[in-house]
Amino acid sequence: MDLIEDLEAFQYEIETQNEQLRQSQAELVAAKDKYLDLFELAPMGFISLELNGAISEVNLTGAAMLGRERRHLIGVSIFQFTANEGLLVLHDCLKSTGNTGKKRGCEFELRPSHGAPRLMHVEIMAPLDQWKRPTGYRLAMLEVPESKKSYAEVTKRTEQYRALLETITSWFWEVDQDGKFLHVSLSVKYFLGYEPEEIVGKTLFDLMPPSEADRVSTLFRTALDNQEPILRLESIYLRKGGERVVLETNGAPVIDGQGKCVGLRGIFGSRSPHLETSS
């Protein structure tokens, strides 16, 4: 008789625990749905990025800001949606977040797939692994109110950016889908000894040794076909006098109104503080 009572008590305890587990599970599901709604319907855009800048997650507001359906954004580089100065600002902001675990903020002009450009304020954090290395980036974006964007301010920013492009120790460039230069900054003279007008019309590959041109052209075509950025690519270029120099490249795809990749734009910098040359 005692055994039967013990079994009944044990069964009651198990049923009670199961009921508590079911209630806890229901509460977890409700909490998850609640926070999912908050994530999706927040007035600010939330975006998660891979280390290479590819979008891995985005809420509905963020997708609307970028001007595409969410399913068409996963795996696409965030740099596709930045203007020329935005590319530099956003790249530097991501890079400065690094392995600090601290939040960084910046403003840049967003160029959505559809609609007019907009000035955005973005806050960036980088989750760290056990070795204090970033595993990706988390962005929170909010449009800067029109009241803060006076004509004088916009004009000042534009002039500052143009001056920056011409004096920065990195070489700003833009090429078409064949790798032909459409624009280069004055800094090209520091890196390769050419005036900008001597470069426009040439291709990236015209400025490389043949074997290096073959290697880089393959990487270039892959970036165009997949609409992916080129990050930290070290390549050998030929200066005007024939000397070789190693440059590091960062570039992002340029997307037209039909969603087609029509070229790349970005910056070159020397691999070290001094140009490395060899015969």
mmCIF file of N, CA and C in Angstrom, residues 140-206:
data_model
loop_
_atom_site.group_PDB
_atom_site.id
_atom_site.type_symbol
_atom_site.label_atom_id
_atom_site.label_comp_id
_atom_site.label_asym_id
_atom_site.label_seq_id
_atom_site.Cartn_x
_atom_site.Cartn_y
_atom_site.Cartn_z
ATOM 1 N N ALA A 140 22.423 50.414 -34.944
ATOM 2 C CA ALA A 140 21.117 51.017 -34.709
ATOM 3 C C ALA A 140 21.106 52.343 -35.460
ATOM 4 N N MET A 141 20.172 52.494 -36.416
ATOM 5 C CA MET A 141 20.160 53.676 -37.280
ATOM 6 C C MET A 141 18.888 54.486 -37.066
ATOM 7 N N LEU A 142 19.062 55.795 -37.087
ATOM 8 C CA LEU A 142 17.946 56.713 -36.948
ATOM 9 C C LEU A 142 18.188 57.900 -37.867
ATOM 10 N N GLU A 143 17.155 58.285 -38.606
ATOM 11 C CA GLU A 143 17.317 59.411 -39.533
ATOM 12 C C GLU A 143 17.459 60.707 -38.761
ATOM 13 N N VAL A 144 18.386 61.551 -39.195
ATOM 14 C CA VAL A 144 18.580 62.865 -38.589
ATOM 15 C C VAL A 144 17.424 63.761 -39.024
ATOM 16 N N PRO A 145 16.713 64.391 -38.082
ATOM 17 C CA PRO A 145 15.571 65.233 -38.445
ATOM 18 C C PRO A 145 15.947 66.336 -39.419
ATOM 19 N N GLU A 146 15.006 66.666 -40.292
ATOM 20 C CA GLU A 146 15.243 67.705 -41.299
ATOM 21 C C GLU A 146 15.616 69.030 -40.648
ATOM 22 N N SER A 147 15.082 69.289 -39.449
ATOM 23 C CA SER A 147 15.347 70.568 -38.799
ATOM 24 C C SER A 147 16.821 70.778 -38.497
ATOM 25 N N LYS A 148 17.573 69.671 -38.453
ATOM 26 C CA LYS A 148 19.000 69.766 -38.152
ATOM 27 C C LYS A 148 19.851 69.876 -39.411
ATOM 28 N N LYS A 149 19.202 69.757 -40.562
ATOM 29 C CA LYS A 149 19.971 69.722 -41.810
ATOM 30 C C LYS A 149 19.748 71.011 -42.599
ATOM 31 N N SER A 150 20.383 72.072 -42.177
ATOM 32 C CA SER A 150 20.266 73.333 -42.902
ATOM 33 C C SER A 150 21.093 73.284 -44.177
ATOM 34 N N TYR A 151 20.749 74.134 -45.106
ATOM 35 C CA TYR A 151 21.493 74.177 -46.366
ATOM 36 C C TYR A 151 22.954 74.499 -46.109
ATOM 37 N N ALA A 152 23.204 75.439 -45.188
ATOM 38 C CA ALA A 152 24.590 75.819 -44.902
ATOM 39 C C ALA A 152 25.374 74.636 -44.348
ATOM 40 N N GLU A 153 24.731 73.844 -43.500
ATOM 41 C CA GLU A 153 25.421 72.704 -42.912
ATOM 42 C C GLU A 153 25.766 71.674 -43.981
ATOM 43 N N VAL A 154 24.793 71.401 -44.851
ATOM 44 C CA VAL A 154 25.026 70.420 -45.910
ATOM 45 C C VAL A 154 26.139 70.893 -46.837
ATOM 46 N N THR A 155 26.114 72.185 -47.193
ATOM 47 C CA THR A 155 27.146 72.738 -48.061
ATOM 48 C C THR A 155 28.520 72.636 -47.406
ATOM 49 N N LYS A 156 28.570 72.940 -46.114
ATOM 50 C CA LYS A 156 29.828 72.861 -45.384
ATOM 51 C C LYS A 156 30.364 71.438 -45.378
ATOM 52 N N ARG A 157 29.482 70.473 -45.132
ATOM 53 C CA ARG A 157 29.899 69.068 -45.122
ATOM 54 C C ARG A 157 30.440 68.660 -46.488
ATOM 55 N N THR A 158 29.755 69.104 -47.546
ATOM 56 C CA THR A 158 30.178 68.740 -48.892
ATOM 57 C C THR A 158 31.559 69.290 -49.201
ATOM 58 N N GLU A 159 31.777 70.544 -48.859
ATOM 59 C CA GLU A 159 33.073 71.165 -49.116
ATOM 60 C C GLU A 159 34.171 70.516 -48.283
ATOM 61 N N GLN A 160 33.846 70.195 -47.033
ATOM 62 C CA GLN A 160 34.825 69.531 -46.187
ATOM 63 C C GLN A 160 35.199 68.174 -46.759
ATOM 64 N N TYR A 161 34.207 67.468 -47.265
ATOM 65 C CA TYR A 161 34.470 66.153 -47.843
ATOM 66 C C TYR A 161 35.319 66.263 -49.096
ATOM 67 N N ARG A 162 34.990 67.222 -49.958
ATOM 68 C CA ARG A 162 35.787 67.398 -51.173
ATOM 69 C C ARG A 162 37.235 67.729 -50.826
ATOM 70 N N ALA A 163 37.409 68.605 -49.833
ATOM 71 C CA ALA A 163 38.768 68.940 -49.414
ATOM 72 C C ALA A 163 39.470 67.719 -48.841
ATOM 73 N N LEU A 164 38.720 66.923 -48.075
ATOM 74 C CA LEU A 164 39.299 65.718 -47.492
ATOM 75 C C LEU A 164 39.767 64.760 -48.573
ATOM 76 N N LEU A 165 38.954 64.578 -49.598
ATOM 77 C CA LEU A 165 39.311 63.658 -50.675
ATOM 78 C C LEU A 165 40.606 64.074 -51.367
ATOM 79 N N GLU A 166 40.814 65.373 -51.455
ATOM 80 C CA GLU A 166 41.975 65.861 -52.182
ATOM 81 C C GLU A 166 43.237 65.915 -51.324
ATOM 82 N N THR A 167 43.080 65.843 -50.000
ATOM 83 C CA THR A 167 44.256 65.962 -49.138
ATOM 84 C C THR A 167 44.521 64.711 -48.312
ATOM 85 N N ILE A 168 43.553 63.810 -48.242
ATOM 86 C CA ILE A 168 43.705 62.614 -47.422
ATOM 87 C C ILE A 168 44.874 61.774 -47.938
ATOM 88 N N THR A 169 45.560 61.090 -47.023
ATOM 89 C CA THR A 169 46.699 60.286 -47.436
ATOM 90 C C THR A 169 46.278 58.942 -48.004
ATOM 91 N N SER A 170 44.980 58.724 -48.176
ATOM 92 C CA SER A 170 44.479 57.576 -48.915
ATOM 93 C C SER A 170 43.998 58.064 -50.273
ATOM 94 N N TRP A 171 44.042 57.203 -51.239
ATOM 95 C CA TRP A 171 43.689 57.542 -52.608
ATOM 96 C C TRP A 171 42.269 57.066 -52.886
ATOM 97 N N PHE A 172 41.335 58.034 -53.009
ATOM 98 C CA PHE A 172 39.951 57.710 -53.325
ATOM 99 C C PHE A 172 39.828 57.424 -54.816
ATOM 100 N N TRP A 173 39.010 56.420 -55.176
ATOM 101 C CA TRP A 173 38.864 56.029 -56.574
ATOM 102 C C TRP A 173 37.459 55.497 -56.841
ATOM 103 N N GLU A 174 37.082 55.523 -58.101
ATOM 104 C CA GLU A 174 35.837 54.885 -58.548
ATOM 105 C C GLU A 174 36.070 54.328 -59.948
ATOM 106 N N VAL A 175 35.669 53.072 -60.159
ATOM 107 C CA VAL A 175 35.859 52.414 -61.448
ATOM 108 C C VAL A 175 34.533 51.856 -61.936
ATOM 109 N N ASP A 176 34.435 51.628 -63.273
ATOM 110 C CA ASP A 176 33.226 51.022 -63.827
ATOM 111 C C ASP A 176 33.348 49.498 -63.784
ATOM 112 N N GLN A 177 32.405 48.813 -64.409
ATOM 113 C CA GLN A 177 32.362 47.353 -64.321
ATOM 114 C C GLN A 177 33.503 46.683 -65.081
ATOM 115 N N ASP A 178 34.247 47.450 -65.858
ATOM 116 C CA ASP A 178 35.426 46.913 -66.543
ATOM 117 C C ASP A 178 36.717 47.248 -65.812
ATOM 118 N N GLY A 179 36.578 47.903 -64.663
ATOM 119 C CA GLY A 179 37.765 48.300 -63.905
ATOM 120 C C GLY A 179 38.371 49.599 -64.388
ATOM 121 N N LYS A 180 37.681 50.326 -65.271
ATOM 122 C CA LYS A 180 38.203 51.585 -65.820
ATOM 123 C C LYS A 180 37.925 52.731 -64.838
ATOM 124 N N PHE A 181 38.969 53.539 -64.564
ATOM 125 C CA PHE A 181 38.829 54.626 -63.616
ATOM 126 C C PHE A 181 37.890 55.708 -64.138
ATOM 127 N N LEU A 182 36.893 56.049 -63.305
ATOM 128 C CA LEU A 182 35.987 57.154 -63.606
ATOM 129 C C LEU A 182 36.400 58.415 -62.843
ATOM 130 N N HIS A 183 36.995 58.209 -61.675
ATOM 131 C CA HIS A 183 37.443 59.337 -60.852
ATOM 132 C C HIS A 183 38.550 58.861 -59.930
ATOM 133 N N VAL A 184 39.542 59.723 -59.721
ATOM 134 C CA VAL A 184 40.588 59.473 -58.717
ATOM 135 C C VAL A 184 40.912 60.800 -58.053
ATOM 136 N N SER A 185 41.325 60.744 -56.791
ATOM 137 C CA SER A 185 41.686 61.963 -56.073
ATOM 138 C C SER A 185 43.136 62.339 -56.356
ATOM 139 N N LEU A 186 43.503 63.534 -55.931
ATOM 140 C CA LEU A 186 44.856 64.030 -56.183
ATOM 141 C C LEU A 186 45.942 63.174 -55.532
ATOM 142 N N SER A 187 45.543 62.417 -54.492
ATOM 143 C CA SER A 187 46.526 61.598 -53.780
ATOM 144 C C SER A 187 47.159 60.519 -54.649
ATOM 145 N N VAL A 188 46.580 60.255 -55.813
ATOM 146 C CA VAL A 188 47.169 59.257 -56.707
ATOM 147 C C VAL A 188 48.607 59.639 -57.055
ATOM 148 N N LYS A 189 48.888 60.933 -57.077
ATOM 149 C CA LYS A 189 50.238 61.370 -57.428
ATOM 150 C C LYS A 189 51.232 60.935 -56.358
ATOM 151 N N TYR A 190 50.799 60.970 -55.094
ATOM 152 C CA TYR A 190 51.666 60.530 -54.005
ATOM 153 C C TYR A 190 51.954 59.035 -54.111
ATOM 154 N N PHE A 191 50.932 58.256 -54.467
ATOM 155 C CA PHE A 191 51.083 56.808 -54.505
ATOM 156 C C PHE A 191 51.790 56.311 -55.763
ATOM 157 N N LEU A 192 51.395 56.848 -56.926
ATOM 158 C CA LEU A 192 51.892 56.286 -58.184
ATOM 159 C C LEU A 192 52.611 57.292 -59.079
ATOM 160 N N GLY A 193 52.635 58.554 -58.698
ATOM 161 C CA GLY A 193 53.366 59.535 -59.491
ATOM 162 C C GLY A 193 52.602 60.079 -60.680
ATOM 163 N N TYR A 194 51.336 59.694 -60.844
ATOM 164 C CA TYR A 194 50.512 60.169 -61.954
ATOM 165 C C TYR A 194 49.623 61.320 -61.513
ATOM 166 N N GLU A 195 49.309 62.208 -62.443
ATOM 167 C CA GLU A 195 48.246 63.176 -62.228
ATOM 168 C C GLU A 195 46.909 62.452 -62.427
ATOM 169 N N PRO A 196 45.825 62.917 -61.769
ATOM 170 C CA PRO A 196 44.534 62.243 -61.919
ATOM 171 C C PRO A 196 44.083 62.067 -63.363
ATOM 172 N N GLU A 197 44.319 63.108 -64.189
ATOM 173 C CA GLU A 197 43.870 63.021 -65.588
ATOM 174 C C GLU A 197 44.641 61.967 -66.386
ATOM 175 N N GLU A 198 45.804 61.581 -65.900
ATOM 176 C CA GLU A 198 46.559 60.527 -66.568
ATOM 177 C C GLU A 198 46.007 59.139 -66.239
ATOM 178 N N ILE A 199 45.268 59.048 -65.129
ATOM 179 C CA ILE A 199 44.733 57.765 -64.681
ATOM 180 C C ILE A 199 43.338 57.507 -65.236
ATOM 181 N N VAL A 200 42.498 58.547 -65.266
ATOM 182 C CA VAL A 200 41.122 58.378 -65.739
ATOM 183 C C VAL A 200 41.129 57.823 -67.171
ATOM 184 N N GLY A 201 40.372 56.764 -67.362
ATOM 185 C CA GLY A 201 40.339 56.097 -68.671
ATOM 186 C C GLY A 201 41.158 54.828 -68.701
ATOM 187 N N LYS A 202 42.175 54.748 -67.823
ATOM 188 C CA LYS A 202 42.934 53.508 -67.690
ATOM 189 C C LYS A 202 42.166 52.552 -66.786
ATOM 190 N N THR A 203 42.566 51.293 -66.763
ATOM 191 C CA THR A 203 41.966 50.333 -65.844
ATOM 192 C C THR A 203 42.912 50.060 -64.678
ATOM 193 N N LEU A 204 42.359 49.491 -63.635
ATOM 194 C CA LEU A 204 43.183 49.045 -62.510
ATOM 195 C C LEU A 204 44.328 48.170 -62.977
ATOM 196 N N PHE A 205 43.992 47.305 -63.933
ATOM 197 C CA PHE A 205 44.924 46.264 -64.357
ATOM 198 C C PHE A 205 46.034 46.800 -65.257
ATOM 199 N N ASP A 206 45.796 47.989 -65.860
ATOM 200 C CA ASP A 206 46.845 48.631 -66.654
ATOM 201 C C ASP A 206 48.007 49.073 -65.769
#
